[in-house]
GROMACS .gro file of C-alpha atoms in nm:
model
  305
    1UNK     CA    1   1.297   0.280   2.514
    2UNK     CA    2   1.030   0.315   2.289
    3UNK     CA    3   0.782   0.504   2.569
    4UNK     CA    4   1.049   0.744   2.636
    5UNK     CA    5   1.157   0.934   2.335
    6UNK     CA    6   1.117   0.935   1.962
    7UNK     CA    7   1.438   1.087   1.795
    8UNK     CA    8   1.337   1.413   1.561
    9UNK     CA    9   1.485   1.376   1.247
   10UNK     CA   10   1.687   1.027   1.291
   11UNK     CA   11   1.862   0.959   0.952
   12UNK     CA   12   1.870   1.311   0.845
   13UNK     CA   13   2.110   1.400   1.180
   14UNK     CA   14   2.331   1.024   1.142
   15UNK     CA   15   2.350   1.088   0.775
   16UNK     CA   16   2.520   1.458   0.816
   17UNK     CA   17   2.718   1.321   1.058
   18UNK     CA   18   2.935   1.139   0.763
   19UNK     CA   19   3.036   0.860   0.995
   20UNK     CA   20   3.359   0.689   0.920
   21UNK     CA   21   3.292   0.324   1.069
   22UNK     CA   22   3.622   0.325   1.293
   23UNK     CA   23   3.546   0.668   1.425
   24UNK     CA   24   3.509   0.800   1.764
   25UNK     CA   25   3.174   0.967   1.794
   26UNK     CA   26   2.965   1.204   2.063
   27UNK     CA   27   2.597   1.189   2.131
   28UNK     CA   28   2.535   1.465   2.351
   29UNK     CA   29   2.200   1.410   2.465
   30UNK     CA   30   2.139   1.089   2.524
   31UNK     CA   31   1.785   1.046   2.614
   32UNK     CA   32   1.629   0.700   2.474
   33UNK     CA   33   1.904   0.617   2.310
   34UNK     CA   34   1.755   0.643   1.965
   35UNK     CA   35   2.040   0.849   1.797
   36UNK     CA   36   2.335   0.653   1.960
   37UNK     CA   37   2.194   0.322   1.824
   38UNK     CA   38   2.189   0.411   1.483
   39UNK     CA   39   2.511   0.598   1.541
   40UNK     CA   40   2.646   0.238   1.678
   41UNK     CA   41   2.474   0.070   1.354
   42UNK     CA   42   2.711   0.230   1.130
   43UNK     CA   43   3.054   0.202   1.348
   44UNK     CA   44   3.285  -0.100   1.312
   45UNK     CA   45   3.484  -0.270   1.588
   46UNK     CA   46   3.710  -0.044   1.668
   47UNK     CA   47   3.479   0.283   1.671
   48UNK     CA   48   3.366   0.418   1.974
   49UNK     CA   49   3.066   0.615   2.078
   50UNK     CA   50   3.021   0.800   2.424
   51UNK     CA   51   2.701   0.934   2.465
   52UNK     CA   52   2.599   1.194   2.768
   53UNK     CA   53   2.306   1.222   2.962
   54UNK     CA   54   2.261   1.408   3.289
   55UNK     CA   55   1.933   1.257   3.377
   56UNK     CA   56   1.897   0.936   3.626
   57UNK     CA   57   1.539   0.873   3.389
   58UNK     CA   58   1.800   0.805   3.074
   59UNK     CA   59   2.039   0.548   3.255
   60UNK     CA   60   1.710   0.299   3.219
   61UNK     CA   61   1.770   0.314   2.864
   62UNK     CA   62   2.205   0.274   2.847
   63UNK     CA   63   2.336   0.041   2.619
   64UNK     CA   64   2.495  -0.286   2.795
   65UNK     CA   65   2.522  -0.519   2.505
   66UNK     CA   66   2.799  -0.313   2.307
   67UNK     CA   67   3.177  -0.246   2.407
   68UNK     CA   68   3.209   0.016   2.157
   69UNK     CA   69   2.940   0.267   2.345
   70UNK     CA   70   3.024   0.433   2.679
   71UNK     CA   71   2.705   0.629   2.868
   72UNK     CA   72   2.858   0.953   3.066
   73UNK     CA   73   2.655   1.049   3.350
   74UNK     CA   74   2.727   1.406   3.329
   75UNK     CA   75   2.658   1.733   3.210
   76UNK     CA   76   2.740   1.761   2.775
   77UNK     CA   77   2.924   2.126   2.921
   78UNK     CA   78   3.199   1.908   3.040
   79UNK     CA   79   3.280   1.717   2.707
   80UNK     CA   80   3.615   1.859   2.711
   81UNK     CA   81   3.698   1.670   3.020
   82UNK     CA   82   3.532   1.351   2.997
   83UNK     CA   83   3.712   1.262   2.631
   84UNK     CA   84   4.044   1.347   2.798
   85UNK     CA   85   3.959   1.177   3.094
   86UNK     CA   86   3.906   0.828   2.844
   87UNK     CA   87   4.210   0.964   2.663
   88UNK     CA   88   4.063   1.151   2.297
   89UNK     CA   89   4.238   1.467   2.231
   90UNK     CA   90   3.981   1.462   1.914
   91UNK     CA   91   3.723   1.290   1.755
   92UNK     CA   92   3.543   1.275   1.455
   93UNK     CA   93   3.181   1.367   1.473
   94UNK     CA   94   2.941   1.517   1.756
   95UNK     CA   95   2.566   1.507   1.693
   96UNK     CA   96   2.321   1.738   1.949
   97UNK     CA   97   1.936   1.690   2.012
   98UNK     CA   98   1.876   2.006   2.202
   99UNK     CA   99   1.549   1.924   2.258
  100UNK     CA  100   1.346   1.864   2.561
  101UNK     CA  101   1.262   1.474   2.551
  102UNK     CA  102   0.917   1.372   2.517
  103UNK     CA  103   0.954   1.181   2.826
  104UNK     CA  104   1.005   1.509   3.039
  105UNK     CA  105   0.677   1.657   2.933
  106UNK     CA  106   0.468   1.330   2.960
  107UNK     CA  107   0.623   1.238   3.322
  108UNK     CA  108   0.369   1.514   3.506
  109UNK     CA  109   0.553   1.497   3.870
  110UNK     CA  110   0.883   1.656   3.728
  111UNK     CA  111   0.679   1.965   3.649
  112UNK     CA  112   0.791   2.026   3.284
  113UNK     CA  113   0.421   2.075   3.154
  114UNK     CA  114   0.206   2.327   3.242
  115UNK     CA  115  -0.105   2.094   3.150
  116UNK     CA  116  -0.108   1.897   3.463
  117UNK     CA  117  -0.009   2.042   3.844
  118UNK     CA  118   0.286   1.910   3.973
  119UNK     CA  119   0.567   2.034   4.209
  120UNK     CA  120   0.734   2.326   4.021
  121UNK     CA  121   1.045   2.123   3.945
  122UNK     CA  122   1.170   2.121   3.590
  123UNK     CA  123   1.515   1.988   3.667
  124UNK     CA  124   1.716   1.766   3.365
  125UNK     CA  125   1.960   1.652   3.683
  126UNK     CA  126   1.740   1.520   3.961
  127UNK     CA  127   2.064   1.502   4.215
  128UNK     CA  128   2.069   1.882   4.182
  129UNK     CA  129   1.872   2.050   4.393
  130UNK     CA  130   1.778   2.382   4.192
  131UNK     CA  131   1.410   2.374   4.120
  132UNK     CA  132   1.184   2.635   3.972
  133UNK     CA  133   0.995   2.624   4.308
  134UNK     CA  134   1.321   2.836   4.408
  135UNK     CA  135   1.387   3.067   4.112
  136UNK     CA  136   0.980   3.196   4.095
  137UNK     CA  137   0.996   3.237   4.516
  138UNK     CA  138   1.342   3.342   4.548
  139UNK     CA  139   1.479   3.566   4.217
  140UNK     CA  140   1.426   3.959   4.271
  141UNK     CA  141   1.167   4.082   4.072
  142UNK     CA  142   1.445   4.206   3.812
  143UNK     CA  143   1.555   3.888   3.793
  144UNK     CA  144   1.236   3.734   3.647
  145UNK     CA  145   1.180   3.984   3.434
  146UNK     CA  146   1.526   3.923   3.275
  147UNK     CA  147   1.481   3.541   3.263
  148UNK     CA  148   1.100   3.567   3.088
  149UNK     CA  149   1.250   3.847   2.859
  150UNK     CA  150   1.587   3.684   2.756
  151UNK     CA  151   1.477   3.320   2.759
  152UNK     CA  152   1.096   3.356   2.705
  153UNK     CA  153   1.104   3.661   2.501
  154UNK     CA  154   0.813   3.771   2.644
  155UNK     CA  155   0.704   4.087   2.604
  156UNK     CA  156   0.531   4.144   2.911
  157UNK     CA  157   0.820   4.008   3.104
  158UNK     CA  158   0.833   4.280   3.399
  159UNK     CA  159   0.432   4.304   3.416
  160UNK     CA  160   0.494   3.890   3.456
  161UNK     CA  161   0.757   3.945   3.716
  162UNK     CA  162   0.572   4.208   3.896
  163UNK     CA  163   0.276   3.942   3.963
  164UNK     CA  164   0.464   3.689   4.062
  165UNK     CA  165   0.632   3.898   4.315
  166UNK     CA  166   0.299   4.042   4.417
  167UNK     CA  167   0.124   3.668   4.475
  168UNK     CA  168   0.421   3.543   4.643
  169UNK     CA  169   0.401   3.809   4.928
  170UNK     CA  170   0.047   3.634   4.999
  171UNK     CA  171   0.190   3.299   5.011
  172UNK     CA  172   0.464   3.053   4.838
  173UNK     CA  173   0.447   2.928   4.485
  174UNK     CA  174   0.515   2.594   4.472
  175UNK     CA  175   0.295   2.413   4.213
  176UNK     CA  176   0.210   2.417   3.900
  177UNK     CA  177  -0.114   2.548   3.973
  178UNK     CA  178  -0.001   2.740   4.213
  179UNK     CA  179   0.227   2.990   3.924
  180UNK     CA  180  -0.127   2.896   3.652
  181UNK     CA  181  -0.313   3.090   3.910
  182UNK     CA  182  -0.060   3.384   3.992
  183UNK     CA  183   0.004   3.474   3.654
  184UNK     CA  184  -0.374   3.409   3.461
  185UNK     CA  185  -0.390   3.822   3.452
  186UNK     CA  186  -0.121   3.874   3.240
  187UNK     CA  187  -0.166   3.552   2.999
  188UNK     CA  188  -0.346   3.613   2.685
  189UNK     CA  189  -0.661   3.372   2.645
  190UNK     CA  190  -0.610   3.416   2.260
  191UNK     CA  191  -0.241   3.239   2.208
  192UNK     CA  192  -0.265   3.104   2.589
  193UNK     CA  193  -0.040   2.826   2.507
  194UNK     CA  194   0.214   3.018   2.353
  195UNK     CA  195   0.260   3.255   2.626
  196UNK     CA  196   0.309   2.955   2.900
  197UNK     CA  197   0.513   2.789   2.678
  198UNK     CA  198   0.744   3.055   2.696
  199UNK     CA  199   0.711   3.113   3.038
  200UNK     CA  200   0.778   2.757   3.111
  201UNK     CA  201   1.061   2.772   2.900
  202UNK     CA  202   1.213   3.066   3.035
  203UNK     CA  203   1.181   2.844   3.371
  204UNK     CA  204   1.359   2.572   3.222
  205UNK     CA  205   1.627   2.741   3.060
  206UNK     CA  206   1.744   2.918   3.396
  207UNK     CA  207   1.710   2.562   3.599
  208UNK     CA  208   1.911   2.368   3.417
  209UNK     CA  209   2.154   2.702   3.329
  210UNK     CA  210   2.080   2.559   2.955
  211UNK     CA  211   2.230   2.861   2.744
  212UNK     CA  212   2.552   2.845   2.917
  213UNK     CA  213   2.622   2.519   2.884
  214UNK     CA  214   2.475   2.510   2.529
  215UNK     CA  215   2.761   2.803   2.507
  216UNK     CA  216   3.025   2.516   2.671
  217UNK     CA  217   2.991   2.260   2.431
  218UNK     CA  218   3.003   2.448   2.121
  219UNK     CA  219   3.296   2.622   2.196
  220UNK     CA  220   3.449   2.317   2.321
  221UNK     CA  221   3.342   2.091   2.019
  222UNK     CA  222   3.522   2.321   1.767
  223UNK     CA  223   3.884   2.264   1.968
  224UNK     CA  224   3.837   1.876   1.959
  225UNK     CA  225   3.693   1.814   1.623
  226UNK     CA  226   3.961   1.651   1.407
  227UNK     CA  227   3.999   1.845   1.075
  228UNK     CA  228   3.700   1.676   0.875
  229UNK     CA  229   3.470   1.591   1.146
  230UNK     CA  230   3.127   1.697   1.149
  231UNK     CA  231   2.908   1.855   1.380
  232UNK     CA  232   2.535   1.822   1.388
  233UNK     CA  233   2.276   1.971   1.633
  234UNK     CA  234   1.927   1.995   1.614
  235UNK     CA  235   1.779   2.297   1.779
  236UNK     CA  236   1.433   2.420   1.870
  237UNK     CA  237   1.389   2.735   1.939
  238UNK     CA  238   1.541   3.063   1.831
  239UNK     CA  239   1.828   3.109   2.128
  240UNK     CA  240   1.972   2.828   2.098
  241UNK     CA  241   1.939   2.784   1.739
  242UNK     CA  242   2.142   3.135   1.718
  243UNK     CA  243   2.432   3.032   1.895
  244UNK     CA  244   2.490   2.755   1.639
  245UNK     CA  245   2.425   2.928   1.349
  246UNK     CA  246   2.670   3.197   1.478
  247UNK     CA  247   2.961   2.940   1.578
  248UNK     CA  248   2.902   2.734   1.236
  249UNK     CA  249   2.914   3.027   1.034
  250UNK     CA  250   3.158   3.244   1.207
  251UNK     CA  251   3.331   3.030   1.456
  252UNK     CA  252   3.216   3.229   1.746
  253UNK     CA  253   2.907   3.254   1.945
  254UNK     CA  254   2.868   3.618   1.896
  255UNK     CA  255   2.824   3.592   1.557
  256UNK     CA  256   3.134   3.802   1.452
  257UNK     CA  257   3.266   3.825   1.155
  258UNK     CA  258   3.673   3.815   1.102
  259UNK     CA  259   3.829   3.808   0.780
  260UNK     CA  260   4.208   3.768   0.670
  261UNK     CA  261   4.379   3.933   0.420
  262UNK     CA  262   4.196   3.788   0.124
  263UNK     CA  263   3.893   3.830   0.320
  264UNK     CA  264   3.761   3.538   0.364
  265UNK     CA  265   3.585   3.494   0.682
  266UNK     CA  266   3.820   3.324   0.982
  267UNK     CA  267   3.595   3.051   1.109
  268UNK     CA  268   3.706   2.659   1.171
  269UNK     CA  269   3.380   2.528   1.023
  270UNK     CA  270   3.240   2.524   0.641
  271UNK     CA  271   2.860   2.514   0.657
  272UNK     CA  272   2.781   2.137   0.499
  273UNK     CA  273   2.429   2.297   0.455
  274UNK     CA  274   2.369   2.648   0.383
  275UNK     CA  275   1.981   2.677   0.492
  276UNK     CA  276   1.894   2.445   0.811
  277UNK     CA  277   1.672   2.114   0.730
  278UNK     CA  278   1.344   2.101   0.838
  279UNK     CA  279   1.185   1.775   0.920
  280UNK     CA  280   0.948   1.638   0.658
  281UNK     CA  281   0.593   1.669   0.687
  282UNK     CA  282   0.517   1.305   0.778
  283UNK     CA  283   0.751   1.328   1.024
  284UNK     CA  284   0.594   1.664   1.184
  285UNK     CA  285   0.265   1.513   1.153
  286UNK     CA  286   0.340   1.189   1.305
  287UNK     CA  287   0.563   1.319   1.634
  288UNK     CA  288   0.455   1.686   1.721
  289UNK     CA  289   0.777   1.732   1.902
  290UNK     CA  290   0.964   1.774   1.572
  291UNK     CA  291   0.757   2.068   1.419
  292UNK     CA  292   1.040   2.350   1.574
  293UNK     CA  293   1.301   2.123   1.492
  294UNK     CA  294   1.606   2.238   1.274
  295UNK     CA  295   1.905   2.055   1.184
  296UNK     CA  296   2.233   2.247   1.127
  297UNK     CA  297   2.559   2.061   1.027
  298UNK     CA  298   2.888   2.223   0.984
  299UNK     CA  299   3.249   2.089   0.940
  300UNK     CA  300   3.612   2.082   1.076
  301UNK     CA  301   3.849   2.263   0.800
  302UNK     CA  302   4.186   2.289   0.808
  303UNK     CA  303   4.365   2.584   0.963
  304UNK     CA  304   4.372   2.849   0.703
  305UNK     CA  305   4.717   3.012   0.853
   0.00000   0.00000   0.00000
């Protein structure tokens, strides 16, 4: 466990999460297992934790010496459905790492990394069979340039898309190297990283359809939070970081503001903190990973009707 992951801000996220030792708990993302065990370390005998994970890499790492944790081989967009399905209309605390695991980047032949040439994968769920070997040969060239804009926020997005669609017509792009090669013209040698980054990310986030189900679970976790629960995600970069700030502060994912008669603002959640925490800087020093990290925690009120 320790090769494949170390968890970004580890007491900071299981101390906002407030856990009440005979609570039922979520940990979205499962990855290494980090969270969950700490999660487990506070829970009593009759607490529960279920803990999702959608990659086959993460099922090396499941907990089989503790009857209070179930792993979920699935998607964290159905979250709704799996707690019914194991009979929890709510539950008291859900804690999100949206992060992409360390082990992802360092595991070259799933093609996460631009630093070493691999098949152009980039798939969380290996059994699916959508690859960004697909999306850069396949999408229109309005299509890329929507997908580097909106998830990449690249600037250059339809100069991007244009010469991709341009090397493609000379032959497929299937590797790594393959897309370094196409698109070295329109990457700038002075913040080179940053601009692959975001293409790769812009990849990534289409594969793996992350927004939407980012969009999912949010709106799900705010119908089966009991009154009091807590919910704590860590985010990384500005779009998905966005959608939680909206639903935290506002209660929806557009950000919109509805007041009552008094107005006060309508929204199911009271912001726990008001500014997101940052890890500290031994922490970004010592595991690079954490350095775009930020931890938002918000929780279940009441109804105000």
């Amino acid at each position: 466990m320790s090769n494949y992951h170390t968890p970004v801000m580890l007491n900071e996220s299981i101390d906002a999460m407030n856990i009440q030792p005979d609570g039922i708990y979520v940990d979205t993302t499962f990855g290494g297992g980090g969270h969950s065990r700490e999660i487990l370390s506070r829970l009593t005998g009759n607490a529960h934790l279920y803990s999702f994970d959608q990659d086959a890499d993460a099922e090396q790492n499941i907990i089989t010496d503790d009857p209070r944790f179930t792993f979920v081989r699935g998607n964290f967009r159905y979250l709704s459905n799996f707690l019914r399905y194991y009979g929890h209309e709510q539950i008291d605390g859900i804690l999100a790492d949206l992060g992409v695991s360390s082990h992802h980047f360092d595991t070259p032949e799933r093609g996460f990394s631009f630093r070493s040439d691999a098949p152009l994968d980039m798939r969380m769920n290996q059994r699916a069979t959508f690859t960004a070997q697909h999306v850069v040969n396949n999408y229109t060239q309005e299509q890329l340039a929507d997908i580097f804009y909106l998830y990449g926020e690249m600037h250059n997005a339809r100069q991007l898309a244009a010469t991709i669609v341009k090397a493609r017509n000379q032959h497929s792009i299937d590797t790594i190297g393959d897309l370094l090669t196409a698109t070295q013209s329109q990457i700038n040698r002075e913040h080179e990283k940053k601009d692959l980054a975001r293409m790769f990310q812009a990849l990534r986030i289409e594969v793996n359809h992350e927004m939407q189900a980012l969009q999912q679970m949010l709106t799900q976790a705010t119908q089966i939070l009991r009154p009091g629960g807590r919910l704590v995600v860590i985010t990384y970069h500005s779009l998905e970081d966005r959608l939680v700030k909206n639903i935290m502060k506002t209660g929806n994912l557009q950000g919109k503001e509805e007041k009552d008669f008094f107005g006060r603002i309508s929204t199911p959640y009271q912001l726990v903190t008001r500014r997101p925490i940052l890890p500290s800087s031994e922490e970004q020093e010592s595991n690079p990973r954490s350095r775009s990290a930020k931890l938002r925690v918000a929780e279940k009120i009441e109804s105000q009707e």
